[in-house]
Amino acid sequence: DGTFVSHRVKQDLSTEGAPVIGWIEAGETRSARWRSENGSPPPKRVVLADDKLKADEAYRLACEGTALLWRGDFQNAKQMLQALARRAEPGRRKPARNRDEGISPREAFNLHRQAQSQRARILGMLLLPLDADYTIPLRRAPDVRQACEEAYGEAAGDSTRPSGQVAGYGAAASVLSLRELLGLIGAHEWHKKGVAIPALDARIHPCYGVFSPARGEYVNLVNEAPLPPAFQTPELAFDIGTGTGVLAAVLAMRGIRRVIATDQDSRALACARDNLARLSLSEQVEVVQADLFPAGRAPLIVCNPPWIPARPSAPIEYAIFDPDSRMLRGFLHGLAAHLEPCGEGWLVLSDIAEHLGLRTREELLALFDGSGLRVTGRIDVKPQHSKVSDTSDPLHAARAAEVTSLWRLAVKA
């Protein structure tokens, strides 16, 4: 009847192994594919909800772990998500108090991550249906087909159901959180307009699931650092963990005749190739799938690994969080074996982990030494992003002290 009703439905897996979410509607058991970028399981308890549902009741249900499958107006669903967000962060604008209350930076970081996780869980309980052709069968719903195709691939088929009719019939229909859908839409807009990169005098177009080079200080470091002495003729460089391909493009624009850019993620590989083609650099830069290093040696090897040694909660966070510094350690341990004599490795790394109490400068220097490397120089820059001056940020003290560095590393004699 359009109001929300409560049912508990046994979750199952489709024949293809994709997670399935189930619910009861109009007295019938219905199901659809469950989509979750971070791999979270489908909610065990699902209720139908529409424009009549009050925000306080929706928040109570979400906190209890009950998912709300929206059957009302799409724009009203967005307003409901905003209302849930306000209730999930009652103290959001209070100044950071970790120093006043004797909380260590590490404790403040862990509390911040826990709060983020709890907020994401609550906001992720507002769900939307998605038809087989990636249309949303709700009133005033936007056309998200292109955004979904960029994230999920080509649609399974064309839907013939009129707009607003119930979804959930057939394996091609799906359900996802409104928050994730808005992320798809935002990524699509970023991809369309791109991110201005002054070092390239051009734009880089990040794809869904690939971290955007919005913080330009690390790009400028790679653009401005003097090339190593071994580069009498700039023939070859490696870009390890290329992501969007921005640093590979910068190296190519600096006149390096051949750049090999590596990544393991299929979305990143496709994104880098797309950006390099847009910049007419596809002949100069080769994008290869590799675990860190490609075969061979180079006189210059560049890497901008994730800066924070912590566990990511979603795939895109692997660009920020590096559990146990695995990528950092892998790069440093393998660097000497892939550098040409007199070559340099450029490690681009923020010291934010040091200010959060997650890694010390001594531990970083010990990693250099234990990998047979010596520091030949370092270039530092202070970040200019908005969170540096945001005193309401629980991690403000660490962000205000942060420095991003380009470490010039060579093999020990």
Short mmCIF file of C-alpha atoms in Angstrom, two decimals:
data_model
loop_
_atom_site.label_atom_id
_atom_site.label_comp_id
_atom_site.label_asym_id
_atom_site.label_seq_id
_atom_site.Cartn_x
_atom_site.Cartn_y
_atom_site.Cartn_z
CA ASP A 1 0.00 0.00 0.00
CA GLY A 2 3.05 2.25 -0.21
CA THR A 3 3.69 2.50 3.52
CA PHE A 4 6.63 0.74 5.10
CA VAL A 5 6.17 -2.85 6.25
CA SER A 6 8.59 -5.07 8.10
CA HIS A 7 9.64 -8.51 6.90
CA ARG A 8 12.65 -10.71 7.46
CA VAL A 9 13.63 -12.63 4.33
CA LYS A 10 16.26 -15.34 4.06
CA GLN A 11 19.18 -14.08 1.95
CA ASP A 12 20.47 -16.28 -0.85
CA LEU A 13 22.98 -16.31 -3.68
CA SER A 14 22.10 -16.27 -7.35
CA THR A 15 23.34 -18.98 -9.66
CA GLU A 16 26.18 -16.70 -10.70
CA GLY A 17 27.30 -16.29 -7.11
CA ALA A 18 26.32 -12.60 -6.86
CA PRO A 19 24.69 -11.60 -3.54
CA VAL A 20 20.92 -11.30 -3.59
CA ILE A 21 18.69 -9.15 -1.39
CA GLY A 22 15.15 -10.29 -0.66
CA TRP A 23 12.00 -8.71 0.73
CA ILE A 24 8.22 -9.19 0.90
CA GLU A 25 6.01 -6.89 -1.14
CA ALA A 26 2.27 -7.14 -1.84
CA GLY A 27 2.34 -10.53 -0.17
CA GLU A 28 5.01 -11.89 -2.51
CA THR A 29 8.65 -12.76 -1.96
CA ARG A 30 10.84 -10.67 -4.25
CA SER A 31 14.56 -10.45 -4.79
CA ALA A 32 17.19 -8.62 -6.79
CA ARG A 33 20.93 -8.54 -7.15
CA TRP A 34 22.65 -6.74 -4.29
CA ARG A 35 25.29 -4.17 -5.32
CA SER A 36 27.89 -2.97 -2.84
CA GLU A 37 31.23 -1.50 -3.88
CA ASN A 38 32.82 -2.28 -0.52
CA GLY A 39 31.60 -5.86 -0.54
CA SER A 40 29.26 -5.54 2.43
CA PRO A 41 26.63 -8.30 2.62
CA PRO A 42 22.98 -7.53 1.85
CA PRO A 43 20.96 -6.39 4.86
CA LYS A 44 19.13 -9.22 6.58
CA ARG A 45 16.12 -7.09 7.45
CA VAL A 46 14.40 -4.98 4.77
CA VAL A 47 11.32 -2.77 5.00
CA LEU A 48 9.56 -0.78 2.32
CA ALA A 49 9.56 2.98 2.79
CA ASP A 50 8.18 6.00 1.00
CA ASP A 51 7.49 9.72 1.41
CA LYS A 52 5.25 9.13 4.43
CA LEU A 53 8.06 7.83 6.59
CA LYS A 54 9.32 10.33 9.20
CA ALA A 55 13.06 10.95 9.46
CA ASP A 56 13.24 10.07 13.17
CA GLU A 57 11.62 6.69 12.53
CA ALA A 58 13.88 6.08 9.55
CA TYR A 59 16.93 6.88 11.67
CA ARG A 60 15.78 4.52 14.42
CA LEU A 61 15.30 1.69 11.94
CA ALA A 62 18.66 2.33 10.26
CA CYS A 63 20.46 2.33 13.61
CA GLU A 64 18.84 -1.01 14.41
CA GLY A 65 20.20 -2.47 11.16
CA THR A 66 16.95 -2.35 9.20
CA ALA A 67 17.32 -1.35 5.56
CA LEU A 68 14.76 0.95 3.92
CA LEU A 69 13.90 0.05 0.32
CA TRP A 70 12.52 3.29 -1.09
CA ARG A 71 9.30 3.27 -3.10
CA GLY A 72 8.54 7.00 -3.04
CA ASP A 73 9.82 10.06 -4.86
CA PHE A 74 13.54 10.04 -5.69
CA GLN A 75 14.13 13.65 -4.65
CA ASN A 76 12.43 12.95 -1.33
CA ALA A 77 14.79 10.00 -0.86
CA LYS A 78 17.73 12.42 -1.21
CA GLN A 79 16.16 14.66 1.43
CA MET A 80 15.73 11.65 3.70
CA LEU A 81 19.41 10.79 3.29
CA GLN A 82 20.34 14.34 4.28
CA ALA A 83 18.10 14.06 7.34
CA LEU A 84 19.78 10.78 8.32
CA ALA A 85 23.19 12.38 7.87
CA ARG A 86 22.30 15.22 10.22
CA ARG A 87 21.14 12.77 12.86
CA ALA A 88 24.22 10.60 12.43
CA GLU A 89 26.57 13.52 13.22
CA PRO A 90 25.08 15.52 16.11
CA GLY A 91 28.48 16.87 17.19
CA ARG A 92 29.97 17.33 13.75
CA ARG A 93 30.80 21.02 14.17
CA LYS A 94 32.39 20.83 17.57
CA PRO A 95 36.13 21.67 17.58
CA ALA A 96 38.59 18.80 17.80
CA ARG A 97 39.34 18.20 21.48
CA ASN A 98 41.89 15.38 21.48
CA ARG A 99 44.67 17.52 22.95
CA ASP A 100 42.44 19.04 25.62
CA GLU A 101 41.07 15.68 26.69
CA GLY A 102 44.40 13.87 26.66
CA ILE A 103 43.53 11.64 23.69
CA SER A 104 46.55 10.56 21.70
CA PRO A 105 46.66 11.20 17.93
CA ARG A 106 46.39 7.45 17.30
CA GLU A 107 43.32 7.21 19.53
CA ALA A 108 41.77 10.22 17.82
CA PHE A 109 42.37 8.57 14.44
CA ASN A 110 40.83 5.28 15.54
CA LEU A 111 37.79 7.04 17.03
CA HIS A 112 37.40 9.05 13.83
CA ARG A 113 37.51 5.88 11.71
CA GLN A 114 34.98 4.17 13.97
CA ALA A 115 32.66 7.16 13.70
CA GLN A 116 33.04 7.20 9.92
CA SER A 117 32.28 3.49 9.74
CA GLN A 118 29.18 3.82 11.92
CA ARG A 119 27.93 6.79 9.90
CA ALA A 120 28.49 4.93 6.62
CA ARG A 121 26.60 1.90 7.96
CA ILE A 122 23.58 4.01 8.95
CA LEU A 123 23.47 6.03 5.72
CA GLY A 124 23.93 2.85 3.69
CA MET A 125 20.57 1.55 4.95
CA LEU A 126 18.57 3.74 2.56
CA LEU A 127 18.21 1.61 -0.58
CA LEU A 128 16.98 2.18 -4.13
CA PRO A 129 15.84 -0.25 -6.85
CA LEU A 130 17.66 -0.32 -10.18
CA ASP A 131 16.12 -1.90 -13.27
CA ALA A 132 17.99 -4.14 -15.71
CA ASP A 133 18.82 -1.20 -18.01
CA TYR A 134 20.05 0.91 -15.07
CA THR A 135 16.94 3.07 -14.86
CA ILE A 136 15.51 3.96 -11.44
CA PRO A 137 11.78 3.10 -11.29
CA LEU A 138 10.89 6.03 -9.03
CA ARG A 139 9.19 9.39 -9.57
CA ARG A 140 11.54 12.27 -10.50
CA ALA A 141 14.51 9.93 -10.77
CA PRO A 142 17.49 11.13 -12.86
CA ASP A 143 18.91 9.23 -15.80
CA VAL A 144 21.86 7.37 -14.29
CA ARG A 145 22.41 4.84 -17.06
CA GLN A 146 25.73 6.23 -18.25
CA ALA A 147 27.08 6.58 -14.72
CA CYS A 148 26.13 2.98 -13.94
CA GLU A 149 27.65 1.67 -17.15
CA GLU A 150 30.92 3.41 -16.32
CA ALA A 151 30.95 1.68 -12.94
CA TYR A 152 29.30 -1.68 -13.62
CA GLY A 153 29.69 -2.27 -17.34
CA GLU A 154 27.06 -2.59 -20.03
CA ALA A 155 23.48 -3.02 -18.86
CA ALA A 156 22.06 -6.54 -18.89
CA GLY A 157 19.04 -5.59 -20.96
CA ASP A 158 16.35 -3.05 -21.63
CA SER A 159 13.50 -2.69 -19.16
CA THR A 160 9.98 -2.42 -20.52
CA ARG A 161 8.33 -1.61 -17.19
CA PRO A 162 6.75 1.84 -16.97
CA SER A 163 8.55 4.32 -14.74
CA GLY A 164 7.51 3.89 -11.12
CA GLN A 165 6.45 0.24 -11.41
CA VAL A 166 7.86 -2.21 -8.88
CA ALA A 167 11.36 -3.52 -9.54
CA GLY A 168 12.71 -6.82 -8.27
CA TYR A 169 11.61 -9.25 -10.97
CA GLY A 170 14.35 -11.22 -12.68
CA ALA A 171 18.06 -11.59 -12.11
CA ALA A 172 19.00 -8.40 -13.95
CA ALA A 173 17.27 -6.04 -11.52
CA SER A 174 19.34 -4.84 -8.59
CA VAL A 175 19.28 -2.86 -5.37
CA LEU A 176 21.95 -0.55 -3.98
CA SER A 177 22.24 2.16 -1.37
CA LEU A 178 21.30 5.69 -2.35
CA ARG A 179 24.63 6.82 -0.93
CA GLU A 180 26.50 4.53 -3.31
CA LEU A 181 24.36 5.67 -6.23
CA LEU A 182 25.16 9.31 -5.47
CA GLY A 183 28.82 8.30 -5.45
CA LEU A 184 28.37 6.86 -8.93
CA ILE A 185 26.77 10.08 -10.12
CA GLY A 186 29.51 12.20 -8.55
CA ALA A 187 32.24 10.06 -10.12
CA HIS A 188 30.51 10.38 -13.50
CA GLU A 189 30.50 14.18 -13.20
CA TRP A 190 34.17 14.23 -12.17
CA HIS A 191 34.97 12.01 -15.14
CA LYS A 192 33.10 14.32 -17.52
CA LYS A 193 34.64 17.60 -16.41
CA GLY A 194 38.01 16.30 -15.21
CA VAL A 195 40.45 17.74 -12.69
CA ALA A 196 42.65 20.64 -13.76
CA ILE A 197 46.36 19.77 -13.47
CA PRO A 198 48.46 22.94 -13.89
CA ALA A 199 51.64 20.88 -14.35
CA LEU A 200 50.08 19.40 -17.50
CA ASP A 201 48.13 22.48 -18.56
CA ALA A 202 45.34 19.96 -19.07
CA ARG A 203 42.74 17.94 -17.23
CA ILE A 204 42.87 14.42 -15.85
CA HIS A 205 39.57 12.53 -15.90
CA PRO A 206 39.27 10.14 -12.94
CA CYS A 207 37.00 7.11 -13.34
CA TYR A 208 34.72 5.50 -10.80
CA GLY A 209 36.78 3.60 -8.24
CA VAL A 210 40.03 5.40 -9.15
CA PHE A 211 41.32 8.05 -6.77
CA SER A 212 41.17 11.59 -8.10
CA PRO A 213 44.38 13.70 -8.13
CA ALA A 214 42.58 16.55 -6.38
CA ARG A 215 45.56 17.28 -4.09
CA GLY A 216 47.99 18.86 -6.49
CA GLU A 217 51.03 19.27 -4.25
CA TYR A 218 52.38 15.79 -4.93
CA VAL A 219 51.96 16.29 -8.69
CA ASN A 220 53.92 19.53 -8.50
CA LEU A 221 56.73 17.80 -6.61
CA VAL A 222 57.20 15.28 -9.43
CA ASN A 223 56.97 18.07 -12.00
CA GLU A 224 59.58 20.29 -10.32
CA ALA A 225 62.17 17.87 -8.90
CA PRO A 226 65.48 17.91 -10.82
CA LEU A 227 65.97 14.80 -12.91
CA PRO A 228 68.71 12.45 -11.63
CA PRO A 229 72.28 12.68 -12.94
CA ALA A 230 71.84 9.36 -14.75
CA PHE A 231 69.42 11.15 -17.06
CA GLN A 232 71.95 12.56 -19.48
CA THR A 233 69.46 11.39 -22.07
CA PRO A 234 65.98 10.89 -20.54
CA GLU A 235 65.14 7.50 -22.02
CA LEU A 236 63.04 5.57 -19.49
CA ALA A 237 61.10 5.90 -16.23
CA PHE A 238 58.72 3.67 -14.27
CA ASP A 239 55.57 4.98 -12.56
CA ILE A 240 54.55 2.44 -9.91
CA GLY A 241 50.83 2.37 -8.99
CA THR A 242 49.80 4.83 -11.68
CA GLY A 243 46.09 5.24 -10.82
CA THR A 244 44.73 7.88 -13.20
CA GLY A 245 48.09 8.04 -14.97
CA VAL A 246 48.72 11.61 -13.85
CA LEU A 247 52.35 11.14 -12.75
CA ALA A 248 53.19 9.09 -15.85
CA ALA A 249 51.81 11.97 -17.92
CA VAL A 250 53.90 14.49 -15.98
CA LEU A 251 57.06 12.44 -16.57
CA ALA A 252 56.29 12.17 -20.27
CA MET A 253 55.62 15.90 -20.51
CA ARG A 254 59.04 16.48 -18.92
CA GLY A 255 60.62 14.89 -21.96
CA ILE A 256 61.21 11.32 -20.79
CA ARG A 257 60.97 9.36 -24.02
CA ARG A 258 59.41 6.20 -22.59
CA VAL A 259 57.42 5.71 -19.41
CA ILE A 260 56.10 2.37 -18.18
CA ALA A 261 53.15 2.85 -15.81
CA THR A 262 51.96 -0.07 -13.70
CA ASP A 263 48.89 -0.89 -11.66
CA GLN A 264 47.03 -4.01 -10.53
CA ASP A 265 43.50 -2.61 -10.58
CA SER A 266 41.58 -3.06 -13.85
CA ARG A 267 39.68 0.21 -13.40
CA ALA A 268 42.92 2.12 -12.84
CA LEU A 269 44.52 0.55 -15.92
CA ALA A 270 41.56 1.53 -18.10
CA CYS A 271 41.46 5.02 -16.56
CA ALA A 272 45.17 5.63 -17.11
CA ARG A 273 44.96 4.50 -20.73
CA ASP A 274 41.99 6.78 -21.31
CA ASN A 275 43.74 9.80 -19.83
CA LEU A 276 46.97 9.18 -21.71
CA ALA A 277 45.02 8.86 -24.95
CA ARG A 278 43.27 12.17 -24.23
CA LEU A 279 46.72 13.75 -23.78
CA SER A 280 48.10 12.10 -26.95
CA LEU A 281 50.71 10.28 -24.86
CA SER A 282 49.73 6.67 -25.58
CA GLU A 283 52.79 6.11 -27.79
CA GLN A 284 55.11 7.51 -25.12
CA VAL A 285 53.59 5.83 -22.07
CA GLU A 286 52.95 2.10 -21.82
CA VAL A 287 50.39 1.03 -19.21
CA VAL A 288 50.91 -2.53 -17.96
CA GLN A 289 49.28 -4.67 -15.30
CA ALA A 290 51.91 -5.59 -12.73
CA ASP A 291 52.39 -6.11 -9.02
CA LEU A 292 54.50 -2.99 -8.43
CA PHE A 293 57.47 -3.25 -10.83
CA PRO A 294 57.57 -4.13 -14.51
CA ALA A 295 60.41 -6.24 -15.87
CA GLY A 296 63.81 -4.60 -16.24
CA ARG A 297 65.52 -1.56 -14.77
CA ALA A 298 65.14 2.18 -15.17
CA PRO A 299 67.21 5.25 -14.19
CA LEU A 300 64.11 6.83 -12.59
CA ILE A 301 61.35 5.04 -10.70
CA VAL A 302 58.49 7.05 -9.17
CA CYS A 303 55.93 5.86 -6.64
CA ASN A 304 53.18 7.65 -4.72
CA PRO A 305 51.89 4.88 -2.43
CA PRO A 306 48.98 5.20 0.01
CA TRP A 307 50.06 7.39 2.90
CA ILE A 308 48.27 5.89 5.91
CA PRO A 309 49.07 2.38 7.25
CA ALA A 310 45.51 1.31 8.08
CA ARG A 311 42.85 -0.98 6.68
CA PRO A 312 40.61 0.50 3.96
CA SER A 313 36.85 0.09 4.21
CA ALA A 314 36.14 0.34 0.46
CA PRO A 315 38.16 -0.44 -2.70
CA ILE A 316 38.78 3.22 -3.55
CA GLU A 317 40.35 3.71 -0.11
CA TYR A 318 43.29 1.55 -1.15
CA ALA A 319 44.67 4.77 -2.64
CA ILE A 320 44.73 6.25 0.89
CA PHE A 321 45.12 3.34 3.31
CA ASP A 322 47.89 0.75 3.03
CA PRO A 323 47.51 -2.07 5.61
CA ASP A 324 50.84 -2.61 7.40
CA SER A 325 52.46 -0.35 4.75
CA ARG A 326 52.48 -3.28 2.32
CA MET A 327 52.83 -1.22 -0.87
CA LEU A 328 55.39 1.11 0.70
CA ARG A 329 57.45 -1.84 1.91
CA GLY A 330 57.12 -3.64 -1.41
CA PHE A 331 58.30 -0.61 -3.35
CA LEU A 332 61.28 0.03 -1.09
CA HIS A 333 62.32 -3.62 -0.89
CA GLY A 334 62.24 -3.99 -4.68
CA LEU A 335 63.63 -0.62 -5.69
CA ALA A 336 67.35 -1.44 -5.64
CA ALA A 337 66.85 -4.43 -7.94
CA HIS A 338 65.07 -2.30 -10.55
CA LEU A 339 67.22 0.85 -10.54
CA GLU A 340 69.93 1.42 -13.11
CA PRO A 341 73.38 2.32 -11.68
CA CYS A 342 73.32 5.94 -10.50
CA GLY A 343 69.54 5.97 -10.87
CA GLU A 344 67.03 7.41 -8.40
CA GLY A 345 63.78 6.31 -6.87
CA TRP A 346 61.34 9.09 -6.09
CA LEU A 347 59.07 8.24 -3.17
CA VAL A 348 56.22 10.74 -2.80
CA LEU A 349 54.87 10.42 0.74
CA SER A 350 53.03 12.55 3.26
CA ASP A 351 54.09 12.45 6.91
CA ILE A 352 50.45 12.41 8.06
CA ALA A 353 50.96 8.89 9.45
CA GLU A 354 53.69 10.23 11.73
CA HIS A 355 51.41 12.93 13.12
CA LEU A 356 48.68 10.33 13.69
CA GLY A 357 51.07 8.10 15.63
CA LEU A 358 50.81 5.31 13.04
CA ARG A 359 54.43 5.36 11.87
CA THR A 360 57.55 7.15 13.10
CA ARG A 361 60.19 8.92 11.03
CA GLU A 362 62.72 6.49 12.50
CA GLU A 363 60.71 3.53 11.18
CA LEU A 364 60.60 5.07 7.70
CA LEU A 365 64.35 5.72 7.67
CA ALA A 366 64.95 2.16 8.89
CA LEU A 367 62.89 0.89 5.94
CA PHE A 368 65.16 2.84 3.59
CA ASP A 369 68.28 1.45 5.22
CA GLY A 370 67.00 -2.12 5.38
CA SER A 371 66.18 -1.98 1.67
CA GLY A 372 69.75 -1.03 0.75
CA LEU A 373 68.83 2.58 -0.02
CA ARG A 374 70.25 5.95 0.94
CA VAL A 375 68.61 9.35 0.87
CA THR A 376 70.24 11.75 -1.58
CA GLY A 377 67.77 14.57 -1.05
CA ARG A 378 64.25 15.57 -0.13
CA ILE A 379 61.82 18.22 -1.35
CA ASP A 380 58.99 19.25 0.98
CA VAL A 381 55.72 21.09 0.47
CA LYS A 382 52.84 22.02 2.78
CA PRO A 383 49.40 20.88 1.59
CA GLN A 384 46.85 23.57 0.80
CA HIS A 385 43.60 21.58 0.93
CA SER A 386 40.61 22.88 2.89
CA LYS A 387 40.91 20.47 5.84
CA VAL A 388 44.19 22.09 6.89
CA SER A 389 42.22 25.01 8.36
CA ASP A 390 39.09 23.09 9.44
CA THR A 391 39.22 23.13 13.24
CA SER A 392 36.06 21.00 13.43
CA ASP A 393 37.97 18.10 11.88
CA PRO A 394 38.88 15.55 14.61
CA LEU A 395 42.25 15.12 12.86
CA HIS A 396 42.89 18.84 12.49
CA ALA A 397 46.13 18.89 14.50
CA ALA A 398 47.69 16.21 12.29
CA ARG A 399 46.46 17.78 9.07
CA ALA A 400 47.73 21.23 10.07
CA ALA A 401 51.22 19.82 10.69
CA GLU A 402 51.30 17.62 7.58
CA VAL A 403 54.14 17.88 5.06
CA THR A 404 54.29 16.05 1.72
CA SER A 405 57.79 15.05 0.63
CA LEU A 406 59.53 13.71 -2.43
CA TRP A 407 62.31 11.48 -1.14
CA ARG A 408 65.21 10.98 -3.56
CA LEU A 409 66.55 7.49 -3.00
CA ALA A 410 69.61 5.75 -4.44
CA VAL A 411 71.23 2.36 -3.96
CA LYS A 412 73.80 2.31 -1.18
CA ALA A 413 77.37 1.92 -2.44
#
